[in-house]
mmCIF file of C-alpha atoms in Angstrom:
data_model
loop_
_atom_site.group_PDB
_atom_site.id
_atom_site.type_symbol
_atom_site.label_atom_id
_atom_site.label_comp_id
_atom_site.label_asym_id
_atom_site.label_seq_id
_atom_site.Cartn_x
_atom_site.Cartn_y
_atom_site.Cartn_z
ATOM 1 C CA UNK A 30 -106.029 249.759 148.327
ATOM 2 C CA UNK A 31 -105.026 250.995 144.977
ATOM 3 C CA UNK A 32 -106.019 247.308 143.793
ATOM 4 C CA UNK A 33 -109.075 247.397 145.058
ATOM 5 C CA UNK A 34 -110.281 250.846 143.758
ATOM 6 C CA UNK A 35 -109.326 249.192 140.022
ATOM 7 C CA UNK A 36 -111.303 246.168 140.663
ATOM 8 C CA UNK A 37 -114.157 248.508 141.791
ATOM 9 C CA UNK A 38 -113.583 250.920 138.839
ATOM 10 C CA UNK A 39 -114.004 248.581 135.769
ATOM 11 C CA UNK A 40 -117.510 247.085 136.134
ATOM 12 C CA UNK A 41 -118.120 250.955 136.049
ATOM 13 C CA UNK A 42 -116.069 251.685 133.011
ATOM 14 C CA UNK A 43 -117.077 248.453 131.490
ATOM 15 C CA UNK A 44 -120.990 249.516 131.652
ATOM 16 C CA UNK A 45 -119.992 253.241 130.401
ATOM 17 C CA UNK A 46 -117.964 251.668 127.106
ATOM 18 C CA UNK A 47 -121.494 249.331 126.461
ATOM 19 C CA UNK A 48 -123.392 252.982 126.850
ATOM 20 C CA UNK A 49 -121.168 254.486 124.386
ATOM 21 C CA UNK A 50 -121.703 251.963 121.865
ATOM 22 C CA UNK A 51 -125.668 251.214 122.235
ATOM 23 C CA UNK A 52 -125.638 255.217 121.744
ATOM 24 C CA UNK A 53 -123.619 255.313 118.763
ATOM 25 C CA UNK A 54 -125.456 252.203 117.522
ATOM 26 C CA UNK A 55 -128.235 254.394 118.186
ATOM 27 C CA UNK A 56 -127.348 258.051 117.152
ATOM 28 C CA UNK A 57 -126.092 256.887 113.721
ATOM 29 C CA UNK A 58 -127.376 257.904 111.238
ATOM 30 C CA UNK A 59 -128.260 261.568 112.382
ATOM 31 C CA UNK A 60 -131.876 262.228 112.962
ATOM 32 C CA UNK A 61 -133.199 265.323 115.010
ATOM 33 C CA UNK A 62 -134.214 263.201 117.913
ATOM 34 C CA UNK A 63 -130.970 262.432 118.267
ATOM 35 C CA UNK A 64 -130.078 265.798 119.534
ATOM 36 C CA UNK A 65 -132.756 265.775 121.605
ATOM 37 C CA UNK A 66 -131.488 262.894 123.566
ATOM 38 C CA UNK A 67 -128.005 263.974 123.487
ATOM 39 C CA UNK A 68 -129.779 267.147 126.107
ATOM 40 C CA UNK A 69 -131.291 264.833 128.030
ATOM 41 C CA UNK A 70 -127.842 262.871 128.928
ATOM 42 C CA UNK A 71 -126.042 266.051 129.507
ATOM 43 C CA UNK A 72 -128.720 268.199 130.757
ATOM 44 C CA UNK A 73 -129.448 265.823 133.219
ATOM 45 C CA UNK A 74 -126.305 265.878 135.075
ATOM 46 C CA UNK A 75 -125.779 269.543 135.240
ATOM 47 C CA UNK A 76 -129.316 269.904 136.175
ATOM 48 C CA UNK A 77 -128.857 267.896 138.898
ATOM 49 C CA UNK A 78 -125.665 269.292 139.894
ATOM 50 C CA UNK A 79 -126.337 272.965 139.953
ATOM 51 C CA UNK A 80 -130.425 273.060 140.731
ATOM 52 C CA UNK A 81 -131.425 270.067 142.721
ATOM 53 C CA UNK A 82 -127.866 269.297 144.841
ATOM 54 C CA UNK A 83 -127.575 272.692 146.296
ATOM 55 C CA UNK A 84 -131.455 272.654 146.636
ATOM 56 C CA UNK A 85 -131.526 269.551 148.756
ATOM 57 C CA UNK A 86 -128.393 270.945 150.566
ATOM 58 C CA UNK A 87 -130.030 274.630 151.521
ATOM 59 C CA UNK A 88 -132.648 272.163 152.773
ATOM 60 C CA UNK A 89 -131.095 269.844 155.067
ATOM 61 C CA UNK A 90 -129.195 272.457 156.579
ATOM 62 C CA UNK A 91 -132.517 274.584 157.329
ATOM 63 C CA UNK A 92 -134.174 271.253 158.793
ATOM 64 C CA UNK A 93 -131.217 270.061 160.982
ATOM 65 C CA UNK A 94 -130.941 273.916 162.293
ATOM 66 C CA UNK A 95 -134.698 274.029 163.016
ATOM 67 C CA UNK A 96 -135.913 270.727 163.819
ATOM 68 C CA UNK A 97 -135.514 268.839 167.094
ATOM 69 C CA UNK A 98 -132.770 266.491 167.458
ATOM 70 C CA UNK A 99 -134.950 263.379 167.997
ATOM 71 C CA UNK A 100 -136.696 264.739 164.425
ATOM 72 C CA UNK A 101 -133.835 265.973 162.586
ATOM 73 C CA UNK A 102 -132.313 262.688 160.905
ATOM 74 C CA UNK A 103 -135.362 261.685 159.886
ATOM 75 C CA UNK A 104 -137.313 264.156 158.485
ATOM 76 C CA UNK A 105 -133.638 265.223 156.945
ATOM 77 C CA UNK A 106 -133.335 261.729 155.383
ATOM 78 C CA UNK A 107 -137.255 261.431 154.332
ATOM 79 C CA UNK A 108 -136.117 265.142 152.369
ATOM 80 C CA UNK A 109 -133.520 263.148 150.631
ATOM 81 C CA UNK A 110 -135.620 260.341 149.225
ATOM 82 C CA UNK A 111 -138.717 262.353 148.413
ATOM 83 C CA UNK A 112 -136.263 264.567 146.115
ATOM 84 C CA UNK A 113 -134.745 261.187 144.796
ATOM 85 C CA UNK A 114 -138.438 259.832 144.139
ATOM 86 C CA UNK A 115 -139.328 262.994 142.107
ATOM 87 C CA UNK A 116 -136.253 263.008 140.126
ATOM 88 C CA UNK A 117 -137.032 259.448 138.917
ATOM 89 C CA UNK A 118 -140.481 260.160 138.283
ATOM 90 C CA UNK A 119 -140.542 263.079 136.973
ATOM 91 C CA UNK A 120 -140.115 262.155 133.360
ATOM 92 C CA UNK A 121 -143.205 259.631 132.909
ATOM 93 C CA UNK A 122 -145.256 262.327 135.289
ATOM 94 C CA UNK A 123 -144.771 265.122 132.089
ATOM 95 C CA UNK A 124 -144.754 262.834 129.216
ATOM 96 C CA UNK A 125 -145.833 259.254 130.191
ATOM 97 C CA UNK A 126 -145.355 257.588 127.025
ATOM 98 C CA UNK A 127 -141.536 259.622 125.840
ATOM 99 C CA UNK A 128 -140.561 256.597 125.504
ATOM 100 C CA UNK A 129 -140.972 253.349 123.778
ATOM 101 C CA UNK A 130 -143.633 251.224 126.535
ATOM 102 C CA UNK A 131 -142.505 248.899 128.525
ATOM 103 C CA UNK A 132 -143.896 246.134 130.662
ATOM 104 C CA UNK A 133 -143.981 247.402 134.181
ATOM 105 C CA UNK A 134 -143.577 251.272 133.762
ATOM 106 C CA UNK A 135 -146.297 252.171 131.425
ATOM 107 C CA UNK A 136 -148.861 249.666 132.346
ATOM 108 C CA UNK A 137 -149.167 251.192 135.642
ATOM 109 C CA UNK A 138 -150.349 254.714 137.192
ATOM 110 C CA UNK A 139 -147.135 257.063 137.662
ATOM 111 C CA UNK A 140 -148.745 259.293 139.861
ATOM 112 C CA UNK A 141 -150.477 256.718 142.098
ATOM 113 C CA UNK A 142 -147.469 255.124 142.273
ATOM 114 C CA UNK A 143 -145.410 257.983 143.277
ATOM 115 C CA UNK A 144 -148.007 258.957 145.912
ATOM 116 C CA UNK A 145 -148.261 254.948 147.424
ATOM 117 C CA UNK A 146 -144.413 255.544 147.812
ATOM 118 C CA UNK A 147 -143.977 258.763 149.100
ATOM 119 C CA UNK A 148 -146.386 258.557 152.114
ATOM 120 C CA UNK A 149 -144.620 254.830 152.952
ATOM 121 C CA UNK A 150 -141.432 256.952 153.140
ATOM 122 C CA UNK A 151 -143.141 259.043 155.332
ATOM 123 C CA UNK A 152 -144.726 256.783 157.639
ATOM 124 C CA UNK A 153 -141.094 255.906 158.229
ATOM 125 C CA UNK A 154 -140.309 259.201 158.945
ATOM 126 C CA UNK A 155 -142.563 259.842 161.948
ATOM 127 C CA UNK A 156 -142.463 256.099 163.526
ATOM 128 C CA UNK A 157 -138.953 256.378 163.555
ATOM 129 C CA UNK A 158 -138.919 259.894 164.940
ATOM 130 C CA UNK A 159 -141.310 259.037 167.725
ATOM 131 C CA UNK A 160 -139.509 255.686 168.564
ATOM 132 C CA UNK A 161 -136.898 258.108 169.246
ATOM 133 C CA UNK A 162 -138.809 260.397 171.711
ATOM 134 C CA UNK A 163 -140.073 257.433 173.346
ATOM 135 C CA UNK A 164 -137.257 255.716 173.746
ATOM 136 C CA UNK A 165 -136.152 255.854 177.570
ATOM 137 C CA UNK A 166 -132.822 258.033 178.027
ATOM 138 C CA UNK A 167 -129.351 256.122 178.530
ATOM 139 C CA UNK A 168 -128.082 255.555 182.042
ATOM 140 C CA UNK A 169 -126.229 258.430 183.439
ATOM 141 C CA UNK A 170 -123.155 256.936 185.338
ATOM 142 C CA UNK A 171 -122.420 258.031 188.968
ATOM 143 C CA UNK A 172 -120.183 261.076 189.023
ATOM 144 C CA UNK A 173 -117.663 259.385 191.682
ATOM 145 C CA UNK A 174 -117.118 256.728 189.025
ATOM 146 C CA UNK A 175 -117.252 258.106 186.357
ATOM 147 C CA UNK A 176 -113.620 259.315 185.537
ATOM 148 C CA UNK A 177 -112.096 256.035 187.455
ATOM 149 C CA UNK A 178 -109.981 253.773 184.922
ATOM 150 C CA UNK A 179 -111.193 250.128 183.880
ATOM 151 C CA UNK A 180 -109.661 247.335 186.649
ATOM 152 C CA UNK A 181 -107.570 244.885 184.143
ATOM 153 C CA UNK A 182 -105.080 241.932 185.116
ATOM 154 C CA UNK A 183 -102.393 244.878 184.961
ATOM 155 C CA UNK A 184 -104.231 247.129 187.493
ATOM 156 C CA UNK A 185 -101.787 247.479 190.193
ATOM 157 C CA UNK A 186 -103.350 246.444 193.613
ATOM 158 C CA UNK A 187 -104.866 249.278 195.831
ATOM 159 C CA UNK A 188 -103.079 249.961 199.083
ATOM 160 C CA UNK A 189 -103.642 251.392 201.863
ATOM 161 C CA UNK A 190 -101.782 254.649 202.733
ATOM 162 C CA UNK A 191 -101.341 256.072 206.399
ATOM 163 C CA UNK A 192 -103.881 258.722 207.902
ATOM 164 C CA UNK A 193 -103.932 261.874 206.712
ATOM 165 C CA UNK A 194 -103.680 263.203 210.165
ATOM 166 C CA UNK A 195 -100.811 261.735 211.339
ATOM 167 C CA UNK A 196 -97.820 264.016 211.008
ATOM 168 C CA UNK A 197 -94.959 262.637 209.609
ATOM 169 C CA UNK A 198 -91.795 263.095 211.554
ATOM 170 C CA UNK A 199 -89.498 265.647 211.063
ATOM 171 C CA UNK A 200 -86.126 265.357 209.417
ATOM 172 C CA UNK A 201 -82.988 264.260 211.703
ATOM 173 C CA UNK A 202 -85.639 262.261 214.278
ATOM 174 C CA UNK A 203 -84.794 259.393 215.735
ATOM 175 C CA UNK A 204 -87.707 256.843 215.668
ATOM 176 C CA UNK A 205 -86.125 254.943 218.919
ATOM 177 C CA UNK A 206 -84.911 256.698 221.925
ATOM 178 C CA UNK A 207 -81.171 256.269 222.334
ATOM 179 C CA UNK A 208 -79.509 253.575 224.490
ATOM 180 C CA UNK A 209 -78.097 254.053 227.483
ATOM 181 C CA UNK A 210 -74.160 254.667 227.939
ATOM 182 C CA UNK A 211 -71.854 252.126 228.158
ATOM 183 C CA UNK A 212 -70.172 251.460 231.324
ATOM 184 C CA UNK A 213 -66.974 252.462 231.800
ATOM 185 C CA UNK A 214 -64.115 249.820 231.620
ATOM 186 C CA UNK A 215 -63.279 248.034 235.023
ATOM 187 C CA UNK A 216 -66.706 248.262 236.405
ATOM 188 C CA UNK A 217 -68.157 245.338 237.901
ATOM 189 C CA UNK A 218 -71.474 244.587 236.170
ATOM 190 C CA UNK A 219 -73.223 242.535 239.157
ATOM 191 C CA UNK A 220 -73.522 245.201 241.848
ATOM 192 C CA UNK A 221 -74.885 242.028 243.844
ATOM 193 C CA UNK A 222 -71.901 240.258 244.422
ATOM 194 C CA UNK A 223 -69.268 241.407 247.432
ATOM 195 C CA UNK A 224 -66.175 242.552 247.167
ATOM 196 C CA UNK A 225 -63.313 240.587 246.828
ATOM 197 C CA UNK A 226 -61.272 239.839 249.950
ATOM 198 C CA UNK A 227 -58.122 240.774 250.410
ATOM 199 C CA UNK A 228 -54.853 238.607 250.476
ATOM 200 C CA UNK A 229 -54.028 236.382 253.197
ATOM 201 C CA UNK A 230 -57.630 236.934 254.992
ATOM 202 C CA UNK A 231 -59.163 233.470 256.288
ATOM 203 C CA UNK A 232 -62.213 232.697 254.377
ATOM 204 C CA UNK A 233 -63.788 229.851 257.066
ATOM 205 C CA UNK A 234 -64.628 232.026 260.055
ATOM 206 C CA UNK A 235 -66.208 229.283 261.477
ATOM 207 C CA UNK A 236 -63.229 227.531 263.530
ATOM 208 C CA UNK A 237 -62.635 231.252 264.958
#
């Protein structure tokens, strides 16, 4: 960053040195008109700085607080140039030849000129401020989607969660009922079958 500000910085110091020395080149030797050009350099930049930049500021502020929105950035930035316009014509509009002529700004009419450029700005102004009004308002998104968050790859997928309703159980349940008892030991587990016989009885009673 600091590299680039320097690279940016010397064409402007560069063209400030060659001002220096096409003024001393200039200046030397002394003549009264010198003096008057030296108030014109500095005059310039303090008139600017403490008549026409608060000026345009107290403006802009009084615009933007009583203007419109869809009017406010343009009539605010017509203000600007119109101030910028005068400024640069200012000087041939009170003496139009101060200075030596020169192909292109004395062979013309300042004031014409000035007036030609001005209501172009203008123009701009109030197409661009009713483009503005015309313009058909932005889409207003549905409220019950408004807040939800963008679906990407690392959306997790949506399930499904049980009914409100259903009550869930209480602590300690069982979910299945409990099994039966077991049987005691020595119980016969086929209640079909007979009972044994007892020793020495004759099983064939057929030959009896």
């Amino acid at each position: 960053m600091k590299t680039a500000r320097a690279l940016l910085a010397l064409p402007g110091l560069a063209a400030l040195a060659w001002g220096v020395v096409l003024f001393v080149e200039y200046a030397f030797p002394l003549r009264p008109d010198v003096f008057g050009t030296v108030g014109w350099i500095v005059g310039g930049p303090l008139v600017n700085d403490g008549v026409v930049a608060p000026l345009t500021a107290v403006l802009g502020i009084a615009l933007a607080r009583v203007l419109r929105p869809p009017w406010r950035v343009p009539v605010v930035t017509g203000t600007v140039i119109t101030g910028v316009l005068l400024i640069v014509a200012f000087p041939l509009l009170w003496r139009p030849y101060g200075t030596p002529p020169m192909p292109g700004l004395h062979d013309g009419n300042p004031a014409l000129g000035l007036a030609l450029t001005l209501s172009a700005v203008w123009l701009a102004v109030v197409l661009t401020a009713l483009a503005r009004v015309v313009r058909p308002g932005t889409r207003v998104v549905p409220p019950d989607t408004r807040d939800a968050p963008p679906i990407t790859r690392d959306t997790p997928p949506i399930t499904r969660d049980a009914p409100p309703d259903t009550p869930a159980d209480p602590p300690g349940t069982l979910a299945d009922p409990p099994s039966t008892p077991a049987d005691p030991p020595g119980t016969r587990t086929d209640p079909s079958s007979t009972p044994a016989d007892p020793p020495g009885t004759r099983t064939d009673r057929s030959g009896t």
